[in-house]
Amino acid sequence: MADRSPPRASKRALATVVALGALLSIPNLFVGPLHDDLVHQLVLEGMFDLPDDPLGLYEFTHGEASNREMIARGWLHWWTDPQLTLRFFRPLSSALLAIDHALFGRAAFPSHLHSLLWGVLLFATAAALMRRCLDARTAVIASLVYAVAGAHVMTLAWPASRHTMVSAALGGLALVLHLRWREDRRPVAAIGAPFALALSLLASETGLAAAIYVLTYEAMVATGSPRDRARAALPTLVVCGAYVAFYVLAGYGAHHSGTYTSPFREPLSFALVASARVPALLAEAIGAVSTFAYSTDPTSRVILVTWGLVSIAGSFGLLAVVRRSGDADGYRRLRWLFVACVTSLVPMVAGLIGPRMLPMGLFGASAMVGSAITVAWRASRERRGAARHALAGLAIAIAIAHVGLGSLVRLTVPFAFAAVAEAERRLATEGESGGCTSSGLVYLINGADAVLSVYAAPSIAYYSPQAVGPDARFRVLASAPHDLQVERTGERTMTVASAVRPRGENIFEQVFRSHEHPLREGDTVVAEEMTIRVLEMDPEGPASFEVELDRSLDDERVCLIVWRDGALRRIAPPGVGESLTVAHEPGPMGM
């Protein structure tokens, strides 16, 4: 594994790998806009109650006064903590989205093509890193594992999550340039590395992972005296220090949200969260088990964390084998890439985790996987009988899990994203919420699915703007994942209660309020024409509450809607003293 100068054939093989990664990305070109894509475009078009700042598209809140106004307007839910902060400093990624919109309007294809170009740069950067750190055969295999990884599908199919791919491509470039400076004595690379790192951080806070690779390289691989290595690490430390200081002092990050934990404000809570989320991400990066369901399925969380710990144990076993092989340089580099992989995932776990958090972590993980395949296959050539077959089978199984299943994910999952995008379009154009007047007061009773609770209002504003007048409001009343009992208690009042107690968790409800700052029984929330009084609370959120309007529930402007039979359906309010059951039905995301 000591040969870090593969012959030209290896370069051609790496180029072929990059091309294969691009080909597997083609299905993403045909996914429509979805989720935050809609919000970003509405903001850029001046149709959303957020500043149309082309450099601040990831700043979703702007202080308590703005939050209260957005709650009043219905853009934030009534249960939102007024002190909620969801502000992320991603000016480069925001600018790229704004450029897409300025050049191509709402056309999704050119935006996806733009994402694909970043994907190609990312795959090429990974290949350059593998070529420098691994022997020729292992470099090709590791580059292949990286280029076909299923984890890339989210960043390629969903432009709003492109920021982690852009950051990883630039961060990977910074890492390769740093190695060229340190190992090849290229002075231009010494300037380019911190510049690329700065761009990576301007794309996303996940660029901190690139700095971790550089710093651990200096600690574990680089030659020279401690002073020389500290001097080489200084530009990275300066860039990161300036970035973190600005990020914190300017108030960026997420606070008062149940799905984000600040490592600066809540270090102990963050450490506890990271102890589960980092192994879960490793379960996908090394163990080839997708993290798509981690946030929404408690059982999946247990499986992923367990498999992640198994993957860590297997990695230690692989490192022991490589160490015994006598390849000191190869062992040192592989050990560095593994440590960098694990530690680089720590900055990724402050919020909801999933495949989009993995582009940087996959640099080290793919090196580990490629090495595991190579080591197992070579060992099988030296054995006979059952041991030979077992080791060959292990190499093939790892290859199938990563290359085979990864390719399958890349070819098929974009169709799932396209289905969600189409569901959001149909929700807005074929549902019965449009039956309300353009000044209607629309109340969605059962919004457990994220498409309904978070993205129904943006979908309607995006696809059916004629149905949204300046006086219209769209409010989600409940997101408990259960049947709901609705009882009309007066001309202008009704109660909504979960039919299951204690009510269950909805992770997307927690985005807007943390368990550390819960609503309490008796709390009142006023949102223009609507007043909510919390009647009963469960650990996971409001279990029952009263809704009081400033007019009769029978008023022509009042529209009660429910998710039923795959669409938004308008229902008549019950009579005074009467009740009805609103059944829970999984929405477009299966929630």
Coordinates of C-alpha atoms in Angstrom, one line a residue:
M1 CA 0.0 0.0 0.0
A2 CA 3.0 2.3 0.0
D3 CA 2.9 3.1 -3.8
R4 CA 1.3 6.5 -4.1
S5 CA 2.2 7.1 -7.7
P6 CA 0.0 4.8 -9.8
P7 CA 0.8 4.4 -13.5
R8 CA -1.1 6.2 -16.1
A9 CA -3.5 3.3 -16.5
S10 CA -4.7 4.0 -12.9
K11 CA -5.3 7.6 -13.9
R12 CA -7.5 6.4 -16.7
A13 CA -9.3 4.0 -14.3
L14 CA -9.9 6.9 -11.9
A15 CA -11.3 9.0 -14.7
T16 CA -13.6 6.1 -15.7
V17 CA -14.7 5.9 -12.1
V18 CA -15.6 9.7 -12.0
A19 CA -17.5 9.3 -15.3
L20 CA -19.4 6.3 -13.8
G21 CA -20.4 8.5 -10.8
A22 CA -21.7 11.1 -13.2
L23 CA -23.7 8.6 -15.2
L24 CA -25.3 7.2 -12.1
S25 CA -26.3 10.8 -11.2
I26 CA -28.4 11.3 -14.4
P27 CA -31.8 10.3 -12.9
N28 CA -31.4 13.2 -10.5
L29 CA -31.7 15.6 -13.4
F30 CA -35.5 14.9 -13.7
V31 CA -36.5 15.6 -10.1
G32 CA -38.8 18.5 -9.7
P33 CA -38.4 21.2 -7.0
L34 CA -39.4 20.1 -3.5
H35 CA -39.3 21.1 0.1
D36 CA -36.9 24.0 0.7
D37 CA -36.5 24.5 -3.0
L38 CA -40.0 25.9 -3.1
V39 CA -39.2 28.2 -0.1
H40 CA -36.0 29.5 -1.7
Q41 CA -37.6 30.3 -4.9
L42 CA -40.6 32.0 -3.2
V43 CA -38.1 34.1 -1.2
L44 CA -36.2 35.1 -4.4
E45 CA -39.5 36.0 -6.0
G46 CA -40.5 38.2 -3.1
M47 CA -43.5 36.0 -2.2
F48 CA -42.4 34.8 1.2
D49 CA -42.2 36.7 4.5
L50 CA -38.5 36.6 4.6
P51 CA -35.9 39.1 3.3
D52 CA -35.1 38.3 -0.4
D53 CA -31.4 38.2 0.4
P54 CA -29.7 36.1 -2.3
L55 CA -26.8 35.4 0.1
G56 CA -29.1 34.5 3.1
L57 CA -31.4 31.8 1.8
Y58 CA -30.6 29.5 4.7
E59 CA -31.5 32.1 7.3
F60 CA -35.0 31.0 8.1
T61 CA -35.7 33.1 11.1
H62 CA -34.7 36.7 12.0
G63 CA -35.4 37.3 15.6
E64 CA -38.3 37.1 18.0
A65 CA -40.3 40.0 16.5
S66 CA -40.0 38.4 13.1
N67 CA -40.9 35.0 14.4
R68 CA -44.1 36.4 16.0
E69 CA -45.0 38.0 12.7
M70 CA -44.4 34.8 10.9
I71 CA -46.5 32.9 13.4
A72 CA -49.3 35.5 12.9
R73 CA -49.0 35.1 9.1
G74 CA -49.1 31.2 9.4
W75 CA -45.6 30.7 7.9
L76 CA -44.5 29.4 11.3
H77 CA -46.7 27.0 13.4
W78 CA -48.6 28.3 16.4
W79 CA -46.5 26.0 18.7
T80 CA -43.2 27.6 17.5
D81 CA -40.9 29.0 20.2
P82 CA -40.8 32.8 19.5
Q83 CA -37.1 32.7 20.4
L84 CA -36.4 30.0 17.7
T85 CA -33.2 30.6 15.7
L86 CA -32.6 28.8 12.5
R87 CA -29.9 30.8 10.7
F88 CA -27.1 29.2 8.8
F89 CA -24.2 31.1 7.2
R90 CA -24.0 29.7 3.7
P91 CA -23.6 32.7 1.4
L92 CA -21.8 30.9 -1.4
S93 CA -24.4 28.1 -1.6
S94 CA -27.2 30.7 -1.4
A95 CA -25.6 32.7 -4.2
L96 CA -25.4 29.6 -6.4
L97 CA -29.1 29.0 -5.9
A98 CA -29.9 32.6 -6.7
I99 CA -27.8 32.4 -9.9
D100 CA -29.7 29.3 -10.9
H101 CA -33.0 31.2 -10.4
A102 CA -31.8 34.4 -12.1
L103 CA -30.6 32.4 -15.2
F104 CA -33.2 29.7 -15.4
G105 CA -36.2 30.8 -13.4
R106 CA -38.2 27.9 -12.0
A107 CA -36.7 25.3 -14.4
A108 CA -35.4 22.4 -12.3
F109 CA -33.3 20.7 -15.0
P110 CA -30.5 23.3 -15.3
S111 CA -30.3 23.6 -11.5
H112 CA -29.8 19.8 -11.3
L113 CA -27.2 20.0 -14.1
H114 CA -25.4 22.6 -12.0
S115 CA -25.5 20.2 -9.1
L116 CA -24.1 17.4 -11.3
L117 CA -21.1 19.6 -12.1
W118 CA -20.3 20.0 -8.5
G119 CA -20.8 16.2 -8.1
V120 CA -18.2 15.5 -10.8
L121 CA -15.7 17.9 -9.0
L122 CA -16.4 16.1 -5.8
F123 CA -15.8 12.6 -7.3
A124 CA -12.6 13.9 -9.0
T125 CA -11.3 15.4 -5.7
A126 CA -12.0 12.1 -3.9
A127 CA -10.1 10.2 -6.6
A128 CA -7.2 12.6 -6.4
L129 CA -7.1 12.0 -2.6
M130 CA -7.3 8.2 -2.9
R131 CA -4.6 8.2 -5.6
R132 CA -2.2 10.1 -3.3
C133 CA -2.9 8.1 -0.2
L134 CA -3.5 4.5 -1.4
D135 CA -1.8 2.0 -3.7
A136 CA -3.1 1.9 -7.3
R137 CA -5.6 -0.9 -7.0
T138 CA -7.0 0.2 -3.7
A139 CA -7.2 3.8 -4.9
V140 CA -9.4 2.7 -7.8
I141 CA -11.6 0.6 -5.6
A142 CA -12.0 3.3 -3.0
S143 CA -12.7 6.0 -5.6
L144 CA -15.4 3.7 -7.0
V145 CA -16.9 3.2 -3.6
Y146 CA -17.0 7.0 -3.2
A147 CA -18.3 7.9 -6.6
V148 CA -21.2 5.4 -6.5
A149 CA -22.2 5.9 -2.8
G150 CA -25.9 6.1 -2.3
A151 CA -25.3 8.9 0.2
H152 CA -24.8 11.4 -2.7
V153 CA -28.3 11.0 -4.0
M154 CA -29.9 13.6 -1.6
T155 CA -27.4 16.3 -2.4
L156 CA -27.7 15.6 -6.2
A157 CA -31.5 15.3 -6.2
W158 CA -32.4 18.2 -3.9
P159 CA -30.7 21.6 -4.7
A160 CA -31.5 23.0 -1.3
S161 CA -29.2 20.4 0.2
R162 CA -26.5 21.0 -2.4
H163 CA -24.6 23.1 0.1
T164 CA -22.9 20.0 1.7
M165 CA -21.7 18.8 -1.7
V166 CA -20.3 22.2 -2.7
S167 CA -18.6 22.4 0.7
A168 CA -17.2 18.9 0.5
A169 CA -15.9 19.5 -3.1
L170 CA -14.1 22.7 -2.0
G171 CA -13.0 21.1 1.3
G172 CA -11.7 18.1 -0.5
L173 CA -9.8 20.4 -2.9
A174 CA -8.3 22.2 0.1
L175 CA -7.1 18.9 1.5
V176 CA -5.5 17.7 -1.7
L177 CA -3.8 21.1 -2.1
H178 CA -2.5 20.9 1.4
L179 CA -1.0 17.5 0.7
R180 CA 0.5 18.7 -2.5
W181 CA 2.1 21.6 -0.6
R182 CA 3.4 19.4 2.2
E183 CA 4.5 16.4 0.2
D184 CA 5.4 17.8 -3.2
R185 CA 6.6 21.3 -2.0
R186 CA 4.3 23.1 -4.3
P187 CA 4.2 26.8 -3.0
V188 CA 1.1 27.7 -5.0
A189 CA -0.8 24.9 -3.3
A190 CA 0.2 26.5 0.1
I191 CA -1.9 29.5 -0.9
G192 CA -4.7 27.6 -2.6
A193 CA -5.4 25.3 0.3
P194 CA -6.6 27.9 2.9
F195 CA -8.4 29.8 0.1
A196 CA -10.3 26.6 -0.9
L197 CA -11.1 26.0 2.8
A198 CA -12.5 29.5 3.2
L199 CA -14.7 28.9 0.2
S200 CA -15.8 25.6 1.7
L201 CA -16.9 27.3 4.9
L202 CA -18.7 30.0 2.9
A203 CA -20.7 27.2 1.3
S204 CA -21.6 25.4 4.5
E205 CA -20.6 25.0 8.1
T206 CA -19.9 21.4 7.2
G207 CA -16.6 22.7 5.7
L208 CA -15.2 22.4 9.2
A209 CA -14.8 18.7 8.4
A210 CA -12.2 19.6 5.8
A211 CA -10.2 21.4 8.5
I212 CA -10.3 18.3 10.7
Y213 CA -8.8 16.2 7.9
V214 CA -6.0 18.8 7.5
L215 CA -5.3 19.1 11.2
T216 CA -5.3 15.3 11.8
Y217 CA -3.0 14.9 8.9
E218 CA -0.5 17.2 10.5
A219 CA -0.8 15.3 13.8
M220 CA -0.7 11.8 12.4
V221 CA 1.1 11.7 9.0
A222 CA 3.1 14.7 8.3
T223 CA 6.9 14.6 8.8
G224 CA 9.0 17.2 10.4
S225 CA 9.4 18.7 13.8
P226 CA 6.3 19.6 15.9
R227 CA 7.1 23.3 15.2
D228 CA 7.1 22.6 11.5
R229 CA 3.8 20.8 11.6
A230 CA 2.2 23.5 13.8
R231 CA 3.4 26.1 11.4
A232 CA 1.8 24.1 8.5
A233 CA -1.5 23.8 10.4
L234 CA -1.6 27.5 11.2
P235 CA -3.4 28.8 8.1
T236 CA -6.1 26.2 8.6
L237 CA -6.4 27.2 12.3
V238 CA -6.6 30.9 11.4
V239 CA -9.3 30.4 8.8
C240 CA -11.4 28.1 11.1
G241 CA -10.9 30.3 14.1
A242 CA -12.1 33.4 12.2
Y243 CA -15.0 31.5 10.8
V244 CA -16.2 30.1 14.2
A245 CA -15.8 33.4 15.9
F246 CA -17.9 35.2 13.3
Y247 CA -20.5 32.4 13.2
V248 CA -21.0 32.5 17.0
L249 CA -20.8 36.3 17.5
A250 CA -23.2 37.0 14.6
G251 CA -25.8 34.6 16.1
Y252 CA -25.8 32.0 13.5
G253 CA -26.8 28.4 14.2
A254 CA -30.0 26.8 15.7
H255 CA -31.3 27.6 19.1
H256 CA -34.6 26.6 20.9
S257 CA -35.1 23.8 18.4
G258 CA -35.6 20.2 19.5
T259 CA -33.7 18.8 16.5
Y260 CA -30.6 21.0 16.7
T261 CA -28.1 20.9 19.6
S262 CA -25.4 23.7 19.8
P263 CA -21.9 22.4 20.6
F264 CA -21.2 25.9 21.9
R265 CA -24.2 26.5 24.1
E266 CA -25.0 23.0 25.1
P267 CA -21.7 21.0 25.1
L268 CA -22.8 18.2 27.3
S269 CA -26.1 17.7 25.4
F270 CA -24.2 17.8 22.2
A271 CA -21.7 15.2 23.4
L272 CA -24.6 12.9 24.2
V273 CA -26.2 13.4 20.9
A274 CA -23.0 12.9 19.0
S275 CA -22.3 9.6 20.8
A276 CA -25.3 8.1 19.0
R277 CA -25.4 10.1 15.7
V278 CA -21.8 9.6 14.8
P279 CA -22.0 5.8 14.9
A280 CA -25.3 6.0 13.0
L281 CA -23.6 8.0 10.2
L282 CA -20.7 5.4 10.2
A283 CA -23.3 2.7 9.7
E284 CA -23.9 4.2 6.3
A285 CA -20.4 5.5 5.5
I286 CA -18.6 2.2 6.4
G287 CA -21.4 -0.3 6.9
A288 CA -23.6 0.5 3.8
V289 CA -26.9 0.9 5.8
S290 CA -28.7 4.0 4.8
T291 CA -29.5 6.7 7.4
F292 CA -32.6 7.9 5.6
A293 CA -34.9 6.7 8.4
Y294 CA -32.8 7.7 11.4
S295 CA -34.8 10.8 12.3
T296 CA -38.3 9.4 11.8
D297 CA -38.1 5.8 13.0
P298 CA -36.9 5.0 16.6
T299 CA -36.2 1.3 15.6
S300 CA -34.0 2.4 12.8
R301 CA -32.0 4.5 15.2
V302 CA -31.2 1.5 17.4
I303 CA -30.2 -0.6 14.4
L304 CA -28.0 2.1 12.9
V305 CA -26.2 2.9 16.1
T306 CA -25.6 -0.8 16.7
W307 CA -24.3 -1.4 13.2
G308 CA -22.2 1.7 13.4
L309 CA -20.4 0.4 16.4
V310 CA -19.9 -2.9 14.6
S311 CA -18.4 -1.0 11.7
I312 CA -16.1 0.8 14.1
A313 CA -14.9 -2.5 15.5
G314 CA -14.4 -3.9 12.0
S315 CA -12.4 -0.8 11.1
F316 CA -10.1 -1.4 14.1
G317 CA -9.6 -5.0 12.9
L318 CA -8.7 -3.8 9.4
L319 CA -6.2 -1.4 10.8
A320 CA -4.6 -4.2 12.9
V321 CA -4.2 -6.3 9.8
V322 CA -2.7 -3.5 7.8
R323 CA -0.3 -2.8 10.6
R324 CA 0.9 -6.4 10.7
S325 CA 1.5 -6.3 7.0
G326 CA 4.6 -4.2 7.6
D327 CA 3.4 -1.3 5.4
A328 CA 4.2 1.5 7.9
D329 CA 3.3 4.4 5.6
G330 CA 0.1 2.7 4.3
Y331 CA -0.9 2.0 7.9
R332 CA -0.2 5.5 9.1
R333 CA -2.2 7.1 6.2
L334 CA -5.2 4.7 6.6
R335 CA -5.3 5.2 10.3
W336 CA -5.3 9.0 9.7
L337 CA -8.2 8.7 7.2
F338 CA -10.2 6.6 9.6
V339 CA -9.7 9.0 12.5
A340 CA -10.4 12.0 10.3
C341 CA -13.6 10.3 9.0
V342 CA -14.9 9.7 12.5
T343 CA -14.0 13.1 13.9
S344 CA -15.1 15.0 10.8
L345 CA -18.6 13.7 11.4
V346 CA -18.9 15.4 14.8
P347 CA -19.7 18.8 13.3
M348 CA -22.4 17.2 11.1
V349 CA -24.5 15.9 14.0
A350 CA -25.8 19.1 15.5
G351 CA -29.1 18.7 13.6
L352 CA -31.2 16.2 11.7
I353 CA -28.8 13.6 10.2
G354 CA -29.0 11.7 7.0
P355 CA -27.0 10.9 3.9
R356 CA -26.4 14.5 2.9
M357 CA -24.1 14.9 5.9
L358 CA -21.6 12.3 4.6
P359 CA -19.7 13.7 1.6
M360 CA -16.6 14.7 3.7
G361 CA -16.8 11.6 6.0
L362 CA -16.9 9.4 3.0
F363 CA -13.4 10.4 2.0
G364 CA -12.0 8.4 4.9
A365 CA -14.8 5.8 4.9
S366 CA -14.3 4.9 1.3
A367 CA -10.6 4.5 1.8
M368 CA -11.4 2.1 4.7
V369 CA -13.9 0.2 2.5
G370 CA -11.6 0.0 -0.5
S371 CA -8.8 -1.2 1.7
A372 CA -11.0 -3.8 3.3
I373 CA -11.9 -5.2 -0.1
T374 CA -8.3 -5.3 -1.2
V375 CA -7.0 -6.8 2.0
A376 CA -9.6 -9.5 2.1
W377 CA -9.2 -10.4 -1.6
R378 CA -5.4 -10.5 -1.4
A379 CA -5.6 -12.6 1.8
S380 CA -7.9 -15.0 0.0
R381 CA -5.2 -15.6 -2.7
E382 CA -2.8 -16.8 0.1
R383 CA -5.2 -19.2 1.7
R384 CA -6.7 -22.6 0.7
G385 CA -10.0 -24.3 1.3
A386 CA -12.7 -22.8 3.4
A387 CA -10.5 -19.8 4.5
R388 CA -9.9 -18.9 0.9
H389 CA -13.6 -19.0 0.1
A390 CA -14.6 -17.1 3.2
L391 CA -12.2 -14.2 2.6
A392 CA -13.1 -14.0 -1.1
G393 CA -16.7 -14.0 -0.1
L394 CA -16.1 -11.2 2.4
A395 CA -14.4 -9.1 -0.2
I396 CA -17.3 -9.7 -2.7
A397 CA -19.9 -9.0 0.0
I398 CA -18.4 -5.7 0.9
A399 CA -18.1 -4.7 -2.8
I400 CA -21.8 -5.7 -3.4
A401 CA -23.0 -3.8 -0.3
H402 CA -21.2 -0.6 -1.3
V403 CA -20.8 -0.6 -5.1
G404 CA -23.8 -2.7 -6.0
L405 CA -26.4 -1.4 -3.6
G406 CA -24.9 2.1 -3.8
S407 CA -25.4 2.1 -7.6
L408 CA -29.0 0.8 -7.1
V409 CA -29.8 3.6 -4.7
R410 CA -28.4 6.2 -7.1
L411 CA -30.5 4.9 -9.9
T412 CA -33.8 4.4 -8.0
V413 CA -34.1 6.8 -5.1
P414 CA -34.3 9.9 -7.4
F415 CA -37.7 8.5 -8.5
A416 CA -38.8 8.6 -4.8
F417 CA -37.7 12.3 -4.6
A418 CA -39.5 13.0 -7.9
A419 CA -42.7 11.3 -6.4
V420 CA -42.5 13.6 -3.4
A421 CA -42.0 16.7 -5.6
E422 CA -45.0 15.6 -7.7
A423 CA -47.0 15.0 -4.5
E424 CA -46.3 18.6 -3.4
R425 CA -47.5 19.9 -6.8
R426 CA -50.6 17.8 -6.7
L427 CA -51.3 18.8 -3.2
A428 CA -51.4 22.4 -4.3
T429 CA -53.2 22.0 -7.6
E430 CA -55.6 19.1 -7.1
G431 CA -56.6 19.4 -3.4
E432 CA -59.7 21.1 -2.1
S433 CA -57.9 23.9 -0.2
G434 CA -58.3 25.9 -3.4
G435 CA -62.0 25.7 -2.8
C436 CA -61.5 28.4 -0.2
T437 CA -61.6 32.0 -1.4
S438 CA -58.4 33.8 -2.1
S439 CA -58.8 35.5 1.3
G440 CA -59.6 32.2 3.0
L441 CA -58.6 31.2 6.5
V442 CA -57.4 27.6 5.9
Y443 CA -56.9 25.2 8.9
L444 CA -55.3 21.9 8.3
I445 CA -56.4 19.7 11.1
N446 CA -54.0 16.7 10.7
G447 CA -50.6 17.6 9.5
A448 CA -48.3 14.8 10.8
D449 CA -46.5 14.3 7.5
A450 CA -43.6 16.8 6.9
V451 CA -45.0 17.6 3.4
L452 CA -48.2 18.7 5.1
S453 CA -46.9 20.3 8.2
V454 CA -43.9 22.1 6.8
Y455 CA -44.3 22.4 3.0
A456 CA -48.1 22.5 2.3
A457 CA -48.2 26.3 2.5
P458 CA -45.1 26.9 0.4
S459 CA -46.4 24.4 -2.2
I460 CA -49.8 26.2 -2.5
A461 CA -48.1 29.6 -2.7
Y462 CA -45.7 28.2 -5.4
Y463 CA -48.0 26.3 -7.6
S464 CA -51.4 28.1 -6.9
P465 CA -50.5 31.7 -6.2
Q466 CA -53.9 32.8 -7.4
A467 CA -55.4 31.0 -4.4
V468 CA -53.3 33.0 -1.9
G469 CA -54.4 36.6 -1.5
P470 CA -52.8 39.0 0.9
D471 CA -55.4 38.3 3.6
A472 CA -55.3 34.5 3.2
R473 CA -53.9 32.3 6.0
F474 CA -52.8 28.7 6.0
R475 CA -52.4 27.2 9.5
V476 CA -51.6 23.7 10.6
L477 CA -53.5 22.9 13.8
A478 CA -52.0 19.5 14.9
S479 CA -49.1 17.2 13.8
A480 CA -49.6 14.4 16.3
P481 CA -49.2 11.1 14.3
H482 CA -52.5 9.7 15.5
D483 CA -56.3 10.0 15.0
L484 CA -57.6 13.3 16.3
Q485 CA -60.9 14.0 18.0
V486 CA -62.4 17.4 17.0
E487 CA -65.3 18.7 19.1
R488 CA -67.1 22.0 18.5
T489 CA -67.6 23.6 21.9
G490 CA -69.2 26.9 20.7
E491 CA -70.0 29.1 17.8
R492 CA -66.4 30.2 17.4
T493 CA -64.5 27.4 19.3
M494 CA -63.5 23.8 19.0
T495 CA -61.1 21.4 20.7
V496 CA -58.6 19.2 19.0
A497 CA -57.2 16.2 21.0
S498 CA -55.0 13.2 20.2
A499 CA -56.9 9.9 20.3
V500 CA -53.8 8.2 21.7
R501 CA -52.2 9.1 25.0
P502 CA -49.5 9.7 25.5
R503 CA -49.2 11.0 22.0
G504 CA -46.3 10.0 19.8
E505 CA -43.3 11.8 18.6
N506 CA -43.1 13.9 15.4
I507 CA -39.5 14.9 14.8
F508 CA -40.5 17.7 12.4
E509 CA -42.7 19.2 15.1
Q510 CA -39.6 19.4 17.3
V511 CA -37.8 21.5 14.7
F512 CA -39.8 24.5 15.9
R513 CA -39.7 23.9 19.7
S514 CA -37.4 22.0 22.0
H515 CA -38.4 19.8 24.9
E516 CA -36.3 22.1 27.1
H517 CA -38.7 25.0 26.4
P518 CA -42.1 23.3 26.1
L519 CA -45.5 24.8 26.0
R520 CA -47.4 24.3 29.3
E521 CA -51.0 23.6 30.1
G522 CA -52.9 26.9 30.1
D523 CA -50.5 28.7 27.7
T524 CA -52.2 30.9 25.2
V525 CA -51.0 31.7 21.7
V526 CA -52.6 34.4 19.6
A527 CA -52.1 34.5 15.9
E528 CA -54.2 37.3 14.4
E529 CA -57.7 35.8 14.0
M530 CA -56.9 32.6 16.0
T531 CA -56.3 32.0 19.7
I532 CA -54.9 28.6 20.9
R533 CA -55.2 27.5 24.5
V534 CA -53.2 24.5 25.5
L535 CA -55.4 22.1 27.5
E536 CA -53.2 19.1 28.0
M537 CA -49.5 18.4 27.4
D538 CA -47.7 15.1 26.8
P539 CA -43.9 14.8 26.8
E540 CA -43.9 14.8 23.0
G541 CA -46.1 17.9 22.6
P542 CA -49.6 19.3 22.9
A543 CA -52.2 16.5 23.4
S544 CA -55.3 18.7 23.4
F545 CA -56.0 22.3 22.8
E546 CA -58.8 24.8 22.2
V547 CA -59.1 26.8 19.0
E548 CA -61.0 30.1 19.2
L549 CA -61.5 32.2 16.1
D550 CA -62.7 35.8 15.8
R551 CA -65.7 34.6 13.7
S552 CA -68.0 31.7 13.4
L553 CA -66.6 28.4 12.3
D554 CA -69.4 28.5 9.7
D555 CA -68.1 31.8 8.2
E556 CA -67.5 31.5 4.5
R557 CA -63.8 32.5 4.9
V558 CA -63.2 29.6 7.3
C559 CA -62.0 26.4 5.6
L560 CA -61.3 23.3 7.6
I561 CA -59.3 20.7 5.6
V562 CA -57.9 17.3 6.4
W563 CA -55.5 14.9 4.6
R564 CA -57.7 12.1 3.4
D565 CA -57.4 9.6 0.5
G566 CA -54.1 11.1 -0.7
A567 CA -55.3 14.7 -1.0
L568 CA -56.4 17.7 1.0
R569 CA -60.1 17.5 1.5
R570 CA -62.4 20.2 2.8
I571 CA -64.8 19.2 5.6
A572 CA -67.8 21.0 7.1
P573 CA -67.4 22.0 10.8
P574 CA -69.4 19.9 13.2
G575 CA -72.4 21.5 14.9
V576 CA -72.1 23.0 18.3
G577 CA -71.8 20.1 20.8
E578 CA -71.0 17.6 18.1
S579 CA -67.6 15.9 17.4
L580 CA -65.9 14.1 14.6
T581 CA -62.8 11.9 14.2
V582 CA -60.1 12.8 11.8
A583 CA -58.2 9.6 10.9
H584 CA -54.5 9.7 10.7
E585 CA -53.3 8.7 7.2
P586 CA -49.7 8.6 6.1
G587 CA -48.8 11.5 3.9
P588 CA -46.5 11.8 0.8
M589 CA -43.4 11.0 3.0
G590 CA -45.1 8.1 4.7
M591 CA -45.4 9.8 8.1

